[in-house]
CSV table of C-alpha atoms in Angstrom, one decimal:
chain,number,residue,atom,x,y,z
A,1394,UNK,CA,-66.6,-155.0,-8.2
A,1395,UNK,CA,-68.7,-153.3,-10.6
A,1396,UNK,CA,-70.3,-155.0,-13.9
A,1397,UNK,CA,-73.2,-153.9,-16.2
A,1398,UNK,CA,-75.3,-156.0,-18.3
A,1399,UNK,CA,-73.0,-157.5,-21.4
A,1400,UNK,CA,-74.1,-157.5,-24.8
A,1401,UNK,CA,-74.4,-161.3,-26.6
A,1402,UNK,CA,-70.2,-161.2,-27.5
A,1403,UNK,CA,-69.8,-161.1,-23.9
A,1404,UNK,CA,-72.1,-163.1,-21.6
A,1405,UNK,CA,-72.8,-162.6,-17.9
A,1406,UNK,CA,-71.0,-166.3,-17.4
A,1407,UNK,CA,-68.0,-165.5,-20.0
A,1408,UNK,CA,-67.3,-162.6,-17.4
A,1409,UNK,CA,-68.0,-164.8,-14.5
A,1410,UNK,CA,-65.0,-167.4,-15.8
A,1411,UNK,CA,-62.5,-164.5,-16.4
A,1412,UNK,CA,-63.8,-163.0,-12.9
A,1413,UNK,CA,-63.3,-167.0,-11.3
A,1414,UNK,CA,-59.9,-166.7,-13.1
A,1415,UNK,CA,-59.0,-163.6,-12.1
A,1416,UNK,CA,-59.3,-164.2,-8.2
A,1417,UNK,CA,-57.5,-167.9,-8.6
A,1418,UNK,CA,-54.6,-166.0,-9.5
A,1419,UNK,CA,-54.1,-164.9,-5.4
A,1420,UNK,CA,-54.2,-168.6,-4.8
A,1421,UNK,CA,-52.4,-170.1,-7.8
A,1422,UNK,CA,-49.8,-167.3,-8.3
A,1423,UNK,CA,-49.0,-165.6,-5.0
A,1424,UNK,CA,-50.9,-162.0,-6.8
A,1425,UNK,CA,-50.6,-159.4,-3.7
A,1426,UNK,CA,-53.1,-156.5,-5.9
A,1427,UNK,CA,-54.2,-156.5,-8.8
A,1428,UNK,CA,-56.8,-154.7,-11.1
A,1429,UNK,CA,-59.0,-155.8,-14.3
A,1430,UNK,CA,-61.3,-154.2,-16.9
A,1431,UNK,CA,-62.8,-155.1,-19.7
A,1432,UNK,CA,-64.7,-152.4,-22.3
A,1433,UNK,CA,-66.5,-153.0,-25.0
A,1434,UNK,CA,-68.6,-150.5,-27.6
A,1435,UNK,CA,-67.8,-147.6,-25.5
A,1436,UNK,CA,-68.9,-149.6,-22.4
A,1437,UNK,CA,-66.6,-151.1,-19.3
A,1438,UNK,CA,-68.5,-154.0,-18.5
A,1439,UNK,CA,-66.1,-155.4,-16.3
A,1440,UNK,CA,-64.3,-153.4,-13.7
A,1441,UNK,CA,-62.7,-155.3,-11.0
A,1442,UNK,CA,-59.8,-155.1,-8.2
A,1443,UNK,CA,-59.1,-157.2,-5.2
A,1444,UNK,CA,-56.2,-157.9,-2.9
A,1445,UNK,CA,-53.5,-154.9,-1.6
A,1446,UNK,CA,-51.0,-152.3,-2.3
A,1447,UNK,CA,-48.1,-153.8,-0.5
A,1448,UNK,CA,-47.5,-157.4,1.5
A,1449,UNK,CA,-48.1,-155.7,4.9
A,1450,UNK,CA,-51.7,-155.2,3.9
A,1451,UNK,CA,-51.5,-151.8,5.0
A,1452,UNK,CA,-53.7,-150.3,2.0
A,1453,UNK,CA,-56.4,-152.6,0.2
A,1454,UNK,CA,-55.8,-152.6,-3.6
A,1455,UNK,CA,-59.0,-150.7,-5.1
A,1456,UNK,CA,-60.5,-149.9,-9.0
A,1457,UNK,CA,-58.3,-146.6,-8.0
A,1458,UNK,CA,-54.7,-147.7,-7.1
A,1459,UNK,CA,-52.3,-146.9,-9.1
A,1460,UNK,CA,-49.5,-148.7,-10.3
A,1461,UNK,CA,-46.3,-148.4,-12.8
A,1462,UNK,CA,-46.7,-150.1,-15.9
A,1463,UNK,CA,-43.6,-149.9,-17.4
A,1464,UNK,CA,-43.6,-150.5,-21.2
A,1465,UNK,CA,-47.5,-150.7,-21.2
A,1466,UNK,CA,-46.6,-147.2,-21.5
A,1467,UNK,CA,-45.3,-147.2,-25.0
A,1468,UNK,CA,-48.5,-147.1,-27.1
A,1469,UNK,CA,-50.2,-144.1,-25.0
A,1470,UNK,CA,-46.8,-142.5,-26.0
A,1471,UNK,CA,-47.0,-143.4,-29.3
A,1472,UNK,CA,-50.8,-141.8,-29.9
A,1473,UNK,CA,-49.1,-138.5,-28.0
A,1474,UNK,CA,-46.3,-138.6,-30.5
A,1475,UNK,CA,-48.7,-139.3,-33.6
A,1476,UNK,CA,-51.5,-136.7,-32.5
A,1477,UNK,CA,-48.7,-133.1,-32.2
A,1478,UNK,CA,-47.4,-134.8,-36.1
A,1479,UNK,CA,-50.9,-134.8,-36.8
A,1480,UNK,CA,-51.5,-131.1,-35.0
A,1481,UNK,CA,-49.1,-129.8,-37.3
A,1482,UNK,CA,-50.0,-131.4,-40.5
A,1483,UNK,CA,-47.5,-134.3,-40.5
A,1484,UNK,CA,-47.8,-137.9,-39.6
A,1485,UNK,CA,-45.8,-141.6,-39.8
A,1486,UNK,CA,-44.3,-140.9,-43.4
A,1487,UNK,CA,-43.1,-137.7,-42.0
A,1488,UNK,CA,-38.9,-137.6,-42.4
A,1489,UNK,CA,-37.9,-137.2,-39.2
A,1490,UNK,CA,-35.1,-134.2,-40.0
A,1491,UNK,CA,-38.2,-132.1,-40.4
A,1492,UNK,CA,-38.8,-131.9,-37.0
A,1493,UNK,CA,-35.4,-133.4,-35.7
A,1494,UNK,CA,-32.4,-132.0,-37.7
A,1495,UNK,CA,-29.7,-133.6,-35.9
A,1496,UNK,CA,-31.1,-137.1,-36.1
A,1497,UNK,CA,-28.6,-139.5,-36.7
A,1498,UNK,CA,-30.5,-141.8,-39.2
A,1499,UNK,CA,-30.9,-139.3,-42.2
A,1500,UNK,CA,-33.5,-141.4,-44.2
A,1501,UNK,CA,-36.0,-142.2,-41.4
A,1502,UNK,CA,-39.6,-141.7,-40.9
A,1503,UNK,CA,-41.4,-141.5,-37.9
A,1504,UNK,CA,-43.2,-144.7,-39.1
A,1505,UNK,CA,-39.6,-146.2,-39.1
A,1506,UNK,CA,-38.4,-145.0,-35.2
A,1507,UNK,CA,-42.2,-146.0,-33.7
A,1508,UNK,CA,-41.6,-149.7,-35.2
A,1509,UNK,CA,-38.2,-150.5,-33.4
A,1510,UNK,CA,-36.2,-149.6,-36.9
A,1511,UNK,CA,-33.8,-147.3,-36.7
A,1512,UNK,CA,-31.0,-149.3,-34.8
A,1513,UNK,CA,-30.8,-147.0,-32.1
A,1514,UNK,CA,-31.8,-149.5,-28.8
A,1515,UNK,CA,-27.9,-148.7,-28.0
A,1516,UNK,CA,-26.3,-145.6,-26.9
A,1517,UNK,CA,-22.9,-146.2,-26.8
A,1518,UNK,CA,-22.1,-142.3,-25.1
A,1519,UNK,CA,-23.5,-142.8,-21.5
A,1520,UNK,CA,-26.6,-140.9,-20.3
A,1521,UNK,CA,-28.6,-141.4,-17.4
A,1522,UNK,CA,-32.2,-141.6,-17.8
A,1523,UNK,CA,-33.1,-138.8,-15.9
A,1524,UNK,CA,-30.7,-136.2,-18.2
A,1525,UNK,CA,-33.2,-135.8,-20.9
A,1526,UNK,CA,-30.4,-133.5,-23.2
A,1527,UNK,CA,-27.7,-136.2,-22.4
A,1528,UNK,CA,-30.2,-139.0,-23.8
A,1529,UNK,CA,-30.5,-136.7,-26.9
A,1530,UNK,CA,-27.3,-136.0,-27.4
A,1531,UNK,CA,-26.3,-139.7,-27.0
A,1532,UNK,CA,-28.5,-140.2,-29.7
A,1533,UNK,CA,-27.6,-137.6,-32.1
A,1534,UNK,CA,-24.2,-139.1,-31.6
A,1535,UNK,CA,-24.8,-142.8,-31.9
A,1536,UNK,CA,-24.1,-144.8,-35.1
A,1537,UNK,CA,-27.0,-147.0,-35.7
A,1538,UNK,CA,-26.2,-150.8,-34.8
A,1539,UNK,CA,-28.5,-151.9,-37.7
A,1540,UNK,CA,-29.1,-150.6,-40.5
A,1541,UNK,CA,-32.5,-149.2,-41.0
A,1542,UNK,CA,-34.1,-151.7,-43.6
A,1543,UNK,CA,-32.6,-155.0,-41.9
A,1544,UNK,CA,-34.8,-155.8,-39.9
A,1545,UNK,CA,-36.0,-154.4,-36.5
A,1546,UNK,CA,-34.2,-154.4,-32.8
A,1547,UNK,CA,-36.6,-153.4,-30.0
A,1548,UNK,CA,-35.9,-149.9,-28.2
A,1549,UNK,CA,-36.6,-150.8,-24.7
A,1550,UNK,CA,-35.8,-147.7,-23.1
A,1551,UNK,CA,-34.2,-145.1,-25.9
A,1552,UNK,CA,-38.3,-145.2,-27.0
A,1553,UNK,CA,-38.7,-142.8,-24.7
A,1554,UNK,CA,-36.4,-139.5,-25.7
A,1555,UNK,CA,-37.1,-140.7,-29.5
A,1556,UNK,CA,-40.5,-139.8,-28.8
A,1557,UNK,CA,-40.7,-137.2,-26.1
A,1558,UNK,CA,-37.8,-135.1,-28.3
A,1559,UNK,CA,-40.0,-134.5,-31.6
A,1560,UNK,CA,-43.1,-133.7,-29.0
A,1561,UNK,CA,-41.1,-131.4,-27.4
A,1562,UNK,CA,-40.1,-129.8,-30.2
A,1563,UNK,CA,-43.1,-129.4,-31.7
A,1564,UNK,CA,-45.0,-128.4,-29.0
A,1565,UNK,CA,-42.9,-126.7,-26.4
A,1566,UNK,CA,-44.6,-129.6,-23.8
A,1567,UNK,CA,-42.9,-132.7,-22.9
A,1568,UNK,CA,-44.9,-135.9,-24.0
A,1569,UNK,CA,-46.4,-136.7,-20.8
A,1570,UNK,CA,-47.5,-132.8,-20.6
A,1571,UNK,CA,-49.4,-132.9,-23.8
A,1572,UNK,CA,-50.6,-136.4,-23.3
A,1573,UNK,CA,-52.4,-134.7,-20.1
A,1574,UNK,CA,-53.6,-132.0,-22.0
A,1575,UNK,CA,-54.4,-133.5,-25.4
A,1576,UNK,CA,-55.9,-136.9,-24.7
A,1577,UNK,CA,-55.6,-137.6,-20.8
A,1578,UNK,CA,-57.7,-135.0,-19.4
A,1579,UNK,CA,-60.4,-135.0,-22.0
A,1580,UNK,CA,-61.3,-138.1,-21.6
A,1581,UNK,CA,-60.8,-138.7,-17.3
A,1582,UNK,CA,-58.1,-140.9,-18.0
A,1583,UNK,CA,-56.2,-141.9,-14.4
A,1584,UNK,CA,-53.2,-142.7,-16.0
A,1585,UNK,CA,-50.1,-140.1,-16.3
A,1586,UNK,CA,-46.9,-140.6,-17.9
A,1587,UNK,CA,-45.3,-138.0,-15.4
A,1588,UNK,CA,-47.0,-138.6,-12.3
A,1589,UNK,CA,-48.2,-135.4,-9.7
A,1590,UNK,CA,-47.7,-135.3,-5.9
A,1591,UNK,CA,-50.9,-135.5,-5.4
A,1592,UNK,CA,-51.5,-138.6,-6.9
A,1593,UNK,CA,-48.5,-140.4,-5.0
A,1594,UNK,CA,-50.3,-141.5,-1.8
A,1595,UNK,CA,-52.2,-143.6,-4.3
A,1596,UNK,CA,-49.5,-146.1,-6.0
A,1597,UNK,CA,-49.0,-149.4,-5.0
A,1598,UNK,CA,-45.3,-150.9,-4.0
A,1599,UNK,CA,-44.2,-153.3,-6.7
A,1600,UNK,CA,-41.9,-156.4,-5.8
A,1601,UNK,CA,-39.8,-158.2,-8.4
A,1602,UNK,CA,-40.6,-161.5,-9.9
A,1603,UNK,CA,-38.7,-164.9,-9.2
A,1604,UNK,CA,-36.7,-166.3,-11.8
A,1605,UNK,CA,-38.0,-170.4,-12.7
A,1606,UNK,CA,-36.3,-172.9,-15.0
A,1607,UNK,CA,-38.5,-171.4,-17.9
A,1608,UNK,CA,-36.9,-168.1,-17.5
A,1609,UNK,CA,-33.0,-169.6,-17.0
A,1610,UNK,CA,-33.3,-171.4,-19.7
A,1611,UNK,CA,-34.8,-169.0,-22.4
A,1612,UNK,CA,-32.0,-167.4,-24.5
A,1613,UNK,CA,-33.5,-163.9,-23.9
A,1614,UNK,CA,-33.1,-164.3,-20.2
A,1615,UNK,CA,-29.6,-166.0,-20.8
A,1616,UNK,CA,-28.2,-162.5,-22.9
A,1617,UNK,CA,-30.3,-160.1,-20.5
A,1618,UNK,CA,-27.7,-161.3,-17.7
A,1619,UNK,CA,-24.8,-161.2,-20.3
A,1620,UNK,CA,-22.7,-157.8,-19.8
A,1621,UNK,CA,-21.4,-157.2,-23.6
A,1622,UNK,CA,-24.8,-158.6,-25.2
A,1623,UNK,CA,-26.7,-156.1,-27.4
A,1624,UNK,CA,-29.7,-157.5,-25.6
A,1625,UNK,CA,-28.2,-156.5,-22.5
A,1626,UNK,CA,-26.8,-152.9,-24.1
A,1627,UNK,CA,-30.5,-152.3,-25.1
A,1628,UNK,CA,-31.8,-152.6,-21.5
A,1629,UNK,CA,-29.2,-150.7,-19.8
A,1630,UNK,CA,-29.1,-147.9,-22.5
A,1631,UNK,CA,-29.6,-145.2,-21.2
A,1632,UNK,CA,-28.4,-145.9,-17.4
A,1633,UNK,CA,-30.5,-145.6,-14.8
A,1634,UNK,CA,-33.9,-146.9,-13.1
A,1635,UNK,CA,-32.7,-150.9,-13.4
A,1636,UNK,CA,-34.0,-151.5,-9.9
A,1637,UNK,CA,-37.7,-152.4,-8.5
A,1638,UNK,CA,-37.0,-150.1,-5.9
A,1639,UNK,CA,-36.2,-147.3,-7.9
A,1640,UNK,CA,-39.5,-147.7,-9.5
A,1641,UNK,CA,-40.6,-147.5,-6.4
A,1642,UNK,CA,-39.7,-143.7,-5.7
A,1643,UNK,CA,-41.6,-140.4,-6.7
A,1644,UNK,CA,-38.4,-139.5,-8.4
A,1645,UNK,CA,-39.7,-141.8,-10.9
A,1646,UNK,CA,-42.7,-141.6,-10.7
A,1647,UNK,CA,-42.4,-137.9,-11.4
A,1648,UNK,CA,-40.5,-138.1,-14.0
A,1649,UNK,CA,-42.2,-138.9,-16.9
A,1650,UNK,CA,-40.5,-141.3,-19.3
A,1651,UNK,CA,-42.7,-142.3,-22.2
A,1652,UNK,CA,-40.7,-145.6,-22.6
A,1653,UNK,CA,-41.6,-147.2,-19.2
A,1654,UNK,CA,-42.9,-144.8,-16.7
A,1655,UNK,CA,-46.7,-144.3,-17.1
A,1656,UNK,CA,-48.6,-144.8,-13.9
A,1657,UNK,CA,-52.3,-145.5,-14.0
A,1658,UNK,CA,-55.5,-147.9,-13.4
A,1659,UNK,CA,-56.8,-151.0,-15.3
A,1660,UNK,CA,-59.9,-148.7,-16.2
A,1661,UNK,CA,-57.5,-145.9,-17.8
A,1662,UNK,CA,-56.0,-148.1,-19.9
A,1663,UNK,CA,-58.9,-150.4,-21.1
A,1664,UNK,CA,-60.7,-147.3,-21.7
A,1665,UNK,CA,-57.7,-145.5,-23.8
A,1666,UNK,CA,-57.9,-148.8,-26.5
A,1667,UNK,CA,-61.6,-148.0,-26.6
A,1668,UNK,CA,-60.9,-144.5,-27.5
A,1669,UNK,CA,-58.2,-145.5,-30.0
A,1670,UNK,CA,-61.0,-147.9,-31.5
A,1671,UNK,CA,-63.2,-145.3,-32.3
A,1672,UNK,CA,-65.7,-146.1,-29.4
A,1673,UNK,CA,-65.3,-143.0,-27.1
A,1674,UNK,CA,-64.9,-139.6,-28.8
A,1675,UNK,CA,-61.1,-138.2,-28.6
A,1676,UNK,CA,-59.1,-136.2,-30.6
A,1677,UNK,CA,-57.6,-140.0,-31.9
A,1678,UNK,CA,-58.6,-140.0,-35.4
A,1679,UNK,CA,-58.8,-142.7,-37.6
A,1680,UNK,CA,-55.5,-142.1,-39.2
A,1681,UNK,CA,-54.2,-142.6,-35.7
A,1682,UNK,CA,-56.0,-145.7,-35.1
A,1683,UNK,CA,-54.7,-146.8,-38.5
A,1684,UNK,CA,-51.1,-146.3,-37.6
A,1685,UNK,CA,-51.3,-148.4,-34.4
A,1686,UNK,CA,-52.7,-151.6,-35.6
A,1687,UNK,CA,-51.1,-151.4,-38.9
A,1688,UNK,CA,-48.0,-153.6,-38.6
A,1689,UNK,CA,-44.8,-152.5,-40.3
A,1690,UNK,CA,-42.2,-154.9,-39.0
A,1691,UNK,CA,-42.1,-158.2,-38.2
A,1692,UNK,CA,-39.5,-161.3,-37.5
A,1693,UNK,CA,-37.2,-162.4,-35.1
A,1694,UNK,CA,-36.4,-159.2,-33.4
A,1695,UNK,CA,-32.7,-158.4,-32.4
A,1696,UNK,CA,-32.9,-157.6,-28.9
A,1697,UNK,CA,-35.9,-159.9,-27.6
A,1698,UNK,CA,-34.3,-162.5,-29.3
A,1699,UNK,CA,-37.8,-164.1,-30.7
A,1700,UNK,CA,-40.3,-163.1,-33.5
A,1701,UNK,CA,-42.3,-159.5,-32.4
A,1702,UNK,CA,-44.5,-157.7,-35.0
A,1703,UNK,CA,-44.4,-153.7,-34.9
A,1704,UNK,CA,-47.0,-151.1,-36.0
A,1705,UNK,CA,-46.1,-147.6,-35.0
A,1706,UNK,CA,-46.1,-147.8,-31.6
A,1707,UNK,CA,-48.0,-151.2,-30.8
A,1708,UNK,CA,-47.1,-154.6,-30.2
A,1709,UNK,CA,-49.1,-157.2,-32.7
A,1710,UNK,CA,-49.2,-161.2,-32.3
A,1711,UNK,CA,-46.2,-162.2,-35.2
A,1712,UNK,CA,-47.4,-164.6,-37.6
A,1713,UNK,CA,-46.3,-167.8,-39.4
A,1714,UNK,CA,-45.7,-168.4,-43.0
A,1715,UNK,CA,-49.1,-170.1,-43.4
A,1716,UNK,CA,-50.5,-166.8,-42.2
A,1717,UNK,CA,-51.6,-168.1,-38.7
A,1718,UNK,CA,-50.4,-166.6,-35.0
A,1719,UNK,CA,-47.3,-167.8,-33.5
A,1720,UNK,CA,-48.9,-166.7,-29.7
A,1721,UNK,CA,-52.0,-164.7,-29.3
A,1722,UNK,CA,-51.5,-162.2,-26.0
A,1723,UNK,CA,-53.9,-160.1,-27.9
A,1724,UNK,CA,-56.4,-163.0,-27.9
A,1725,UNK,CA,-57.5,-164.9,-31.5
A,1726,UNK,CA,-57.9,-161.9,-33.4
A,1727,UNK,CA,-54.7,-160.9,-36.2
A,1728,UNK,CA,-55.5,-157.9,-35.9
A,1729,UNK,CA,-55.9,-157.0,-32.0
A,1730,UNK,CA,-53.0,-154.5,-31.0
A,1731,UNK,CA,-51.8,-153.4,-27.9
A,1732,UNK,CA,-48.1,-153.8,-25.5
A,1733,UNK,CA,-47.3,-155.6,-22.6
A,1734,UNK,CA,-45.1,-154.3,-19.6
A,1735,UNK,CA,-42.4,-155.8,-17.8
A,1736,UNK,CA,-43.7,-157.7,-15.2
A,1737,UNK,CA,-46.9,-158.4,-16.4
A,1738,UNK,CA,-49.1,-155.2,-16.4
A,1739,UNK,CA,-51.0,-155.7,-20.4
A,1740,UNK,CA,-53.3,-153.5,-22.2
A,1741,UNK,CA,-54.8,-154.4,-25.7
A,1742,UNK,CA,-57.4,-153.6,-28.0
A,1743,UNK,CA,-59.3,-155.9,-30.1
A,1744,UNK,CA,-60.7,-154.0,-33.6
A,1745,UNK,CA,-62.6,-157.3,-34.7
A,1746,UNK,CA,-64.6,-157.5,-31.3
A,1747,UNK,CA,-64.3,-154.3,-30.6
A,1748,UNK,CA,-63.2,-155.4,-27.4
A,1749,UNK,CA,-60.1,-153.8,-25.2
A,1750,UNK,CA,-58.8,-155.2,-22.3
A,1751,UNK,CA,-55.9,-154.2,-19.6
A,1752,UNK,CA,-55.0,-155.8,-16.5
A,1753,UNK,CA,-52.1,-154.3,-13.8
A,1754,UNK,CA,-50.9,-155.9,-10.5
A,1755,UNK,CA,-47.7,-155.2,-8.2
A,1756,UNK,CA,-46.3,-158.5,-7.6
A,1757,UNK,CA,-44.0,-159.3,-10.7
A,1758,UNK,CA,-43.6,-161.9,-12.9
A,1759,UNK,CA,-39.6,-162.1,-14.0
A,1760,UNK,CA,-40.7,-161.2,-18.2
A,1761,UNK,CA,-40.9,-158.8,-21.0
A,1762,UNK,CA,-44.2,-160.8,-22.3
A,1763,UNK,CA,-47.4,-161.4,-20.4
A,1764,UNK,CA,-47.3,-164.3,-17.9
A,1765,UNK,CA,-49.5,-167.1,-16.4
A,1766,UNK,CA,-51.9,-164.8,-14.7
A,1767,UNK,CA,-52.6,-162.1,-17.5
A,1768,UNK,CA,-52.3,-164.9,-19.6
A,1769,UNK,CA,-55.1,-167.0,-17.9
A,1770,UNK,CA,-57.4,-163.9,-17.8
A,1771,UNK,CA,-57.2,-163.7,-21.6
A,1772,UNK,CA,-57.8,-167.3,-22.4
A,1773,UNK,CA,-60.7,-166.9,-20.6
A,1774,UNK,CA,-62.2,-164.0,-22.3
A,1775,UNK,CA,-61.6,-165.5,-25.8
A,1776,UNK,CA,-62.2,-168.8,-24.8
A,1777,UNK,CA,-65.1,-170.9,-26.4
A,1778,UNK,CA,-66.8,-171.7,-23.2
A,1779,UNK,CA,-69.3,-169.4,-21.5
């Protein structure tokens, strides 16, 4: 454990609690390894790691271990995507046939395909996640299910080759290339969406979550396990990679898929949200940092079947008609931004505090949204007390 002195928004016993909180989970929750970090004006003041990389207790779980983070993924992506627009004097309100011809919703920005609106969560031509050209061409091919303008549909897994095609594109680099090379590697980031051999005898062994009565009885859960369900299309489109032990495997690890496949630290992510926030230098301007805590969509989203709120790229808190938050895994403020994996890995940054926070471990909760340990640890940072 390493901490440095906290400025007044974030006292020496206000890190204590979330620390108290954070080891509880091995005894409440069954954690196996798990990682913490909290930054704040440029600083980490809380950088943390206990437990191990696999139940065998082979390897102990340090600030170093790295672990897949599924859709936690999505908004490093989404900065890649926005920065080669921005390299090449476009951005969100770019049409997308500028740098796409063949894409199949003729009308759309890159605003619209980085908020979950162009109706393509579904390929209905299969494709296995690995073939990056079959994904594409599934695409081009695919009639969106909605409409764009009614409403948004999460893009589980399609995110990925609607955002690694333009980079492509545009750069000659795949997105996890140019991620390395753009924003990665300038600022020591340990997290690669694409991950090198090198780097393998470092990741941790993930093991699935359990299914409870809260999880049986949500409606998500209840189309998830439905075969013909468009919540269930969406998360097998394309094929491929539906298994914990597949994530398991440098073949995916390798890979590279900007949707769900980024491997890293708690440090690497806390410490991206501080550059996105303006509090480390990077080549994310402030039009960047606009676009991903701007929110575009919002309501009761077609494929997670209950309200989400979209910027380009990032995940916000939805909120009610009197203005106030219907959940707050960002913490209290409406304008913190950030995305969750499945599982429970979560990264977030706070613009009002000026606080960002991430938090990875390797024993699964069954869950597209935080659970009871992530959850805990931010209730504790935001929390009155301390």
């Amino acid at each position: 454990m390493s901490v440095i002195t906290p400025p007044v928004a974030l006292s020496p016993s206000k890190l204590g609690t979330v620390l108290e909180v954070f080891e509880s989970n091995f005894r409440r929750y069954d954690e196996i390894g798990a990682s913490i970090s909290i930054w704040w004006q440029g600083n980490e003041l809380l950088c943390h790691a206990s437990g191990w990389c696999e139940k065998e207790q082979l390897r102990p779980w340090t600030e170093r271990t790295l672990i897949p983070v599924y859709s936690a993924t999505k908004v490093p992506s989404a900065a890649t995507m926005l920065l080669a627009l921005a390299h090449h004097g476009m951005d969100e309100s770019t049409p997308l046939r500028e740098v796409w011809k063949n894409f199949p919703v003729a009308e759309a920005n890159f605003s619209h395909l980085l908020s979950h609106q162009c109706g393509l969560a579904i390929l209905d031509q299969d494709a296995d996640v690995h073939d990056h050209d079959a994904v594409v061409a599934a695409i081009e091919n695919q009639i969106p299910t909605w409409p764009l303008g009614n409403g948004h549909a999460y893009h589980p897994r399609s995110f990925g080759a609607l955002t690694d095609e333009p980079v492509r594109r545009l750069t000659g680099q795949t997105l996890g290339q140019y991620w390395r090379e753009k924003i990665a590697a300038p600022l020591d980031l340990e997290f690669w969406i694409g991950l090198p051999e090198s780097e393998h005898h470092r990741v941790a062994r993930l093991y699935p979550g359990k299914a409870g009565h809260a999880e049986i009885s949500d409606p998500f859960y209840q189309q998830l396990n439905s075969p013909d369900s468009p919540t269930r299309r969406a998360f097998t489109s394309p094929r491929g990679l539906h298994s914990i032990q597949e994530m398991n495997s440098p073949k995916a690890w390798t890979a590279g898929f900007p949707a769900l496949g980024g491997i890293g630290t708690a440090t690497a992510l806390a410490k991206f949200y501080q550059a996105v926030l303006g509090h480390i230098e990077s080549p994310l301007n402030p039009s960047i940092r606009r676009a991903l805590m701007s929110p575009l969509t919002s309501g009761n989203d077609r494929v997670l079947l209950r309200p989400t709120a979209f910027s380009c790229g990032a995940q916000l808190d939805p909120l009610d008609a009197d203005g106030k938050k219907i959940r707050q895994i960002f913490g209290p403020s409406p304008h913190a931004f950030g995305h969750p994996g499945a599982g429970g890995s979560h990264a977030f940054a706070d613009p009002d505090s000026g606080i960002s926070f991430a938090y990875v471990m390797n024993q699964m909760n069954l869950g597209v949204m935080p659970g009871p340990k992530c959850m805990a640890l931010v209730e504790a940072l935001f929390s009155d007390d301390g």
